[in-house]
Tab-separated table of C-alpha atoms in Angstrom:
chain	number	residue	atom	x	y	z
A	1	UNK	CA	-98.479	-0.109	135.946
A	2	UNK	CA	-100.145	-1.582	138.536
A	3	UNK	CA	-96.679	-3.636	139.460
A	4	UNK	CA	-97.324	-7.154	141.349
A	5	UNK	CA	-100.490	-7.518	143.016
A	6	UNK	CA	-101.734	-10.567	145.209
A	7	UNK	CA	-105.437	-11.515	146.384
A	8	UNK	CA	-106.636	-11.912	148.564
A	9	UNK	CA	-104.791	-9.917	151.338
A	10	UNK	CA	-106.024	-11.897	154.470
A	11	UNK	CA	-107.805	-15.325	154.440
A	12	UNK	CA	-108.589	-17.595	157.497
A	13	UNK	CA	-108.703	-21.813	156.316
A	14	UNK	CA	-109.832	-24.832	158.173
A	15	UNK	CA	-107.430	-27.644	158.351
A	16	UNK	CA	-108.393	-29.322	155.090
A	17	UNK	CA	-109.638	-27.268	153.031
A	18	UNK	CA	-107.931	-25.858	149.885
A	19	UNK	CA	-107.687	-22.815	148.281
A	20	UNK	CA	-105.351	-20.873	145.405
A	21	UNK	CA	-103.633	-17.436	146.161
A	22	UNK	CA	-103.688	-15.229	143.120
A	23	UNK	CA	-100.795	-13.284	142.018
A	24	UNK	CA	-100.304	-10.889	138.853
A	25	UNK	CA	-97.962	-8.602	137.375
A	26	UNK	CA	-98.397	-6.339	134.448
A	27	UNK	CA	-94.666	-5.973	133.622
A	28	UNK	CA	-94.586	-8.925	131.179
A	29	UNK	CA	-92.062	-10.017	133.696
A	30	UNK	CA	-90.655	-13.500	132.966
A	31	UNK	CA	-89.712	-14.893	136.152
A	32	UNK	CA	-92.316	-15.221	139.147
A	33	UNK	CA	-92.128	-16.621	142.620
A	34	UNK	CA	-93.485	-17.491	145.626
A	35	UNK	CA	-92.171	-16.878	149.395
A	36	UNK	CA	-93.062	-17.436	152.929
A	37	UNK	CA	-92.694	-15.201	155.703
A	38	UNK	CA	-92.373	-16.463	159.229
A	39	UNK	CA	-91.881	-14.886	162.302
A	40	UNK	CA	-87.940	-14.668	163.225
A	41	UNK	CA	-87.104	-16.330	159.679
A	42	UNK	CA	-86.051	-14.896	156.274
A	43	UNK	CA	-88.347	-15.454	153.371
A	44	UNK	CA	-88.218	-18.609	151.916
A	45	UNK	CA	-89.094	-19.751	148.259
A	46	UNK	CA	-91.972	-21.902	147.583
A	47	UNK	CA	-91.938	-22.395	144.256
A	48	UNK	CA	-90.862	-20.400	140.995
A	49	UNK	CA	-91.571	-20.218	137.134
A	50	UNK	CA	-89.131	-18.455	134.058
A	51	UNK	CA	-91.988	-18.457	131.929
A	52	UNK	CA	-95.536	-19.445	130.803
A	53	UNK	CA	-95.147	-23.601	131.102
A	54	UNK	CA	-92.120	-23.833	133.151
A	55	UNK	CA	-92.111	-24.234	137.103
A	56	UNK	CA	-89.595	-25.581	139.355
A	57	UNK	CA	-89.812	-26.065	142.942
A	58	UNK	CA	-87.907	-23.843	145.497
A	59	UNK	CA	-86.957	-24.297	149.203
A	60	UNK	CA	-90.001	-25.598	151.003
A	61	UNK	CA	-92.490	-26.846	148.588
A	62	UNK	CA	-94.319	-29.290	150.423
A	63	UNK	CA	-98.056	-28.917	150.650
A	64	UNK	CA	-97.968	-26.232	147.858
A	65	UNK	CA	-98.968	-26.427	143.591
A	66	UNK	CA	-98.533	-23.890	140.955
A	67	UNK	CA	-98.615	-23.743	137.020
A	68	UNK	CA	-98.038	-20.805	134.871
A	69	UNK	CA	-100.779	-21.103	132.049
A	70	UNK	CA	-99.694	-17.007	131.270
A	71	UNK	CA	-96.822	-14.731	131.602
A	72	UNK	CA	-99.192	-12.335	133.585
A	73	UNK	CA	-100.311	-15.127	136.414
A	74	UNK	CA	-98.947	-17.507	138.951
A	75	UNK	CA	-101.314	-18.722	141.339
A	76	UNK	CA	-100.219	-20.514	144.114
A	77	UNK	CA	-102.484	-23.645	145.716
A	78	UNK	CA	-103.040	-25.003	148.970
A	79	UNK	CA	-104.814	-27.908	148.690
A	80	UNK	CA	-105.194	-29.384	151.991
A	81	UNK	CA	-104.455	-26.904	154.689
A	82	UNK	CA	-102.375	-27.427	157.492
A	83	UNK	CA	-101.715	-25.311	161.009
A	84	UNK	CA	-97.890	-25.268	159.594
A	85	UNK	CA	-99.016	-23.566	156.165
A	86	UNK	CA	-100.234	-20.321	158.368
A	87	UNK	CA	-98.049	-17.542	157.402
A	88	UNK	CA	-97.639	-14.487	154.701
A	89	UNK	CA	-97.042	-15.376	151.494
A	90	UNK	CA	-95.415	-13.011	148.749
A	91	UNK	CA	-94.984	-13.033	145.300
A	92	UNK	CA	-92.294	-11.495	143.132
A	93	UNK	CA	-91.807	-10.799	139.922
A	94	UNK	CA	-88.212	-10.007	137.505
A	95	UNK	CA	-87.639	-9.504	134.071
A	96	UNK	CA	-85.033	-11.863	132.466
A	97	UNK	CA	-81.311	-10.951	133.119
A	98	UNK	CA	-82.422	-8.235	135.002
A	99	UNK	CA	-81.483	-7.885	139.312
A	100	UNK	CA	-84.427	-6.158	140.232
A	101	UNK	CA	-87.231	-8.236	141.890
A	102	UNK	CA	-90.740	-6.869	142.504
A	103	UNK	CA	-92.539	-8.208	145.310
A	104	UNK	CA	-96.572	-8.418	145.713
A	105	UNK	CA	-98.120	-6.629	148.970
A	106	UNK	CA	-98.354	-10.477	150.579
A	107	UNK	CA	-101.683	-11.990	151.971
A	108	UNK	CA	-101.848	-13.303	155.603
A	109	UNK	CA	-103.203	-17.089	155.566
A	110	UNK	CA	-104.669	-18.389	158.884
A	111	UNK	CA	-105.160	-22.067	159.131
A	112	UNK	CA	-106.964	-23.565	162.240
B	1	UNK	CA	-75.207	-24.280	154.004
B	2	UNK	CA	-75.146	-20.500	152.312
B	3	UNK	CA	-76.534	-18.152	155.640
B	4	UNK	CA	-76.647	-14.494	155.794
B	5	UNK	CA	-76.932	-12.900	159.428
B	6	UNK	CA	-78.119	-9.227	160.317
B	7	UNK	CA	-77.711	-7.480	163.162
B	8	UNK	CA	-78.629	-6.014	165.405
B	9	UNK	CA	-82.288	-7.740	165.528
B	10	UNK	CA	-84.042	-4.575	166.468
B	11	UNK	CA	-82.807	-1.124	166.881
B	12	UNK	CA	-84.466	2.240	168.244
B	13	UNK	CA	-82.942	5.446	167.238
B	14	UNK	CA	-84.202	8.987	167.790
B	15	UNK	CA	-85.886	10.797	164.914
B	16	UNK	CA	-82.843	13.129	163.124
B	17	UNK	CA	-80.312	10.504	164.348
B	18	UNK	CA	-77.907	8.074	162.193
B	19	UNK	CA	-77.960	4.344	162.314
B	20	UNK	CA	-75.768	0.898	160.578
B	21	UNK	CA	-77.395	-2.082	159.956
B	22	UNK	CA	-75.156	-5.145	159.853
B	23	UNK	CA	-75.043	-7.762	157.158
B	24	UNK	CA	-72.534	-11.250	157.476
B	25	UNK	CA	-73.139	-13.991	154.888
B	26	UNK	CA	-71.210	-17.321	153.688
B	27	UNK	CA	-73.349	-17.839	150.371
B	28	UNK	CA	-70.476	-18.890	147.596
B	29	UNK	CA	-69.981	-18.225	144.834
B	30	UNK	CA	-71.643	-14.750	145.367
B	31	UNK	CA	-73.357	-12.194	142.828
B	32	UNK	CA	-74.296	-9.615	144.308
B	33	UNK	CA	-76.082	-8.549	147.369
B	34	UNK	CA	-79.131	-6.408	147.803
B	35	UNK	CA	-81.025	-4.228	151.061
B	36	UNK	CA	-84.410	-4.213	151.127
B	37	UNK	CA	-86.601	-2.359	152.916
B	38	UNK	CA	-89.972	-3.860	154.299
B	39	UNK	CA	-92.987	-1.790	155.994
B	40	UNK	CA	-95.373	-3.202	158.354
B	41	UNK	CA	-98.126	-4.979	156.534
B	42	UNK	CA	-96.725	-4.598	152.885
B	43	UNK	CA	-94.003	-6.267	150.584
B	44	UNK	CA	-89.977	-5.885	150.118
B	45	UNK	CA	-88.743	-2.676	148.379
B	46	UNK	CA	-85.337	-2.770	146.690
B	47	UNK	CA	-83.095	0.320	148.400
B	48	UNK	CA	-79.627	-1.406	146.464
B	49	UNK	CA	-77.886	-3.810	144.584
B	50	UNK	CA	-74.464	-4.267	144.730
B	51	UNK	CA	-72.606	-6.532	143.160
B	52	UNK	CA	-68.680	-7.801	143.803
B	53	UNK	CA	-66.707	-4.725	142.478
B	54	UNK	CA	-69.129	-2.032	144.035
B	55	UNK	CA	-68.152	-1.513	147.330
B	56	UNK	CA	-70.649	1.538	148.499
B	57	UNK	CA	-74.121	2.525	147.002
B	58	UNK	CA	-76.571	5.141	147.615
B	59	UNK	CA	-80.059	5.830	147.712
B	60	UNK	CA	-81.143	8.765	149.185
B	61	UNK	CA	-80.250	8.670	152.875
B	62	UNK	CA	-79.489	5.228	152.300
B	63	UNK	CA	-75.970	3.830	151.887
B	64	UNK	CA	-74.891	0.847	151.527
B	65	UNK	CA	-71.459	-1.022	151.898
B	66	UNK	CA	-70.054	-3.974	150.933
B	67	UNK	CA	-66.490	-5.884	151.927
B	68	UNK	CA	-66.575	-8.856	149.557
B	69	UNK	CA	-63.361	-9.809	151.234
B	70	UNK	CA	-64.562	-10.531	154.950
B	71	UNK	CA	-68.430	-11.154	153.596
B	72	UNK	CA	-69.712	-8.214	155.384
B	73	UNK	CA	-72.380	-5.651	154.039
B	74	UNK	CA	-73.281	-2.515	156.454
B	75	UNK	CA	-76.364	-0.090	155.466
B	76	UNK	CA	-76.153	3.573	157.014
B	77	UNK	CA	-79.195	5.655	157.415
B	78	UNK	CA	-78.994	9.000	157.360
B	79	UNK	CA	-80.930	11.971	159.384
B	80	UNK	CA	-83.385	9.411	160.406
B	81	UNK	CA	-87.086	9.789	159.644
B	82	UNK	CA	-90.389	8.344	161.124
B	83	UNK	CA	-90.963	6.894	157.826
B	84	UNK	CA	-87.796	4.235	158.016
B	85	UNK	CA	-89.467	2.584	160.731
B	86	UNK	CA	-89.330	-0.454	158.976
B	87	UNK	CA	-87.357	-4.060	158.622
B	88	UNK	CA	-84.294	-4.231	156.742
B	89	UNK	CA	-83.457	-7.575	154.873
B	90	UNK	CA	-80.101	-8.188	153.194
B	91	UNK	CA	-80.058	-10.838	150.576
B	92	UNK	CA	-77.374	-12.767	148.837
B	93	UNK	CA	-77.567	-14.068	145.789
B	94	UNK	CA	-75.465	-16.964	144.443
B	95	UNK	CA	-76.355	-16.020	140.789
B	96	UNK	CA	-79.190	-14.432	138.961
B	97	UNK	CA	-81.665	-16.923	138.937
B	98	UNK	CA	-84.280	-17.362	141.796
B	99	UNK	CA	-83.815	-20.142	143.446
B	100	UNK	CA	-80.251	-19.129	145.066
B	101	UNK	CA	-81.376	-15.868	147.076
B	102	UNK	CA	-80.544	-16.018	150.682
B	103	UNK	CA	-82.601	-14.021	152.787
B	104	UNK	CA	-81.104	-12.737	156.117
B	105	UNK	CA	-84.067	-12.643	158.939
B	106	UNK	CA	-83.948	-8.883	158.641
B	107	UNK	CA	-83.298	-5.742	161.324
B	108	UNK	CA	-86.371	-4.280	163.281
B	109	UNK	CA	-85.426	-0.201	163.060
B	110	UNK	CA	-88.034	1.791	164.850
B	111	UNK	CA	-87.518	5.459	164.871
B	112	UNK	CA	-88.894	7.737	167.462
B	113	UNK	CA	-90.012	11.084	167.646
């Protein structure tokens, strides 16, 4: 199994322009998520899905869209970026009823 | 507001040495409470879960405590290695779901030859 894996792993924006962050897993995991990483702050959740369909927003969700068309993928979309939106983002990944959470290797956004 | 704070922020140790990493949280009602371990560069690895009637867990060199009582979780590393340079996060989880995770800001450990 390749576990959870993110593209791309860095990626520099201009204030404005869009783009989506892909995520996968290929553990027919139900639940999947999205974090934030900031410098001298825990992570914090974006947004998060329990299955193909369903997504509900998390912490800080401003600025940020997802769907969940399959169990395998949750892309994440920035559709006008901002200087604020500049961080690493993660994504996890947990079976139903189960503890465990698998987190992606991240990819650093730049926005200027 | 549920918080989990770690100390100390950053910690240097000597390579063969021991070291405790500090956990204090308010997040109610509580789960269960997990140590992860975070290289430079790369995603969070689970090292435990514990949940409220396991009080100590190991993996490896790793240990980890938990006081449900006072709120307090401690992780010991043991015979220290270059590889556990690292950040440690402890998070808190009000239930199983997602959206009630509490992640503390996370310990710094450098180890040095």
């Amino acid at each position: 199994n390749a576990g959870v894996t993110q593209t791309p792993k860095f990626q520099v924006l201009k204030t404005g322009q869009s783009m989506t962050l892909q995520c996968a897993q290929d553990m027919n995991h139900e639940y999947m998520s999205w974090y934030r990483q900031d410098p001298g702050m825990g992570l914090r959740l974006i947004h998060y899905s329990v299955g193909a369909g369903i997504t509900d927003q998390g912490e800080v969700p401003n600025g940020y869209n997802v769907s969940r068309s399959t169990t395998e993928d949750f892309p994440l979309r920035l559709l006008l970026a901002a200087p604020s939106q500049t961080s690493v983002y993660f994504c996890a990944s947990k079976r139903t009823g189960g503890r465990e959470q698998y987190f992606g290797p991240g990819t650093r956004l730049t926005v200027t | 507001k549920n918080q989990v704070e770690q100390s100390p922020q950053s910690l240097i140790i000597l390579e063969g040495k021991n070291c405790t990493l500090q956990c204090n949280y308010t997040v109610s009602p509580f789960s269960n409470l997990r140590w992860y371990k975070q290289d430079t560069g790369r995603g969070p690895v689970s090292l435990t879960i514990m949940t409220f009637s396991e009080n100590t867990k190991s993996n490896g060199r790793y240990t980890a405590t938990l006081d449900a009582d006072t709120k307090q979780s401690s992780l010991h590393i043991t015979a220290s290695q270059l590889s556990d340079s690292a950040s440690y996060i402890c998070v808190v989880s009000a239930d199983s779901g997602y959206s009630t995770l509490t992640f503390g800001k996370g310990t710094m450990l450098l180890v040095s030859p």
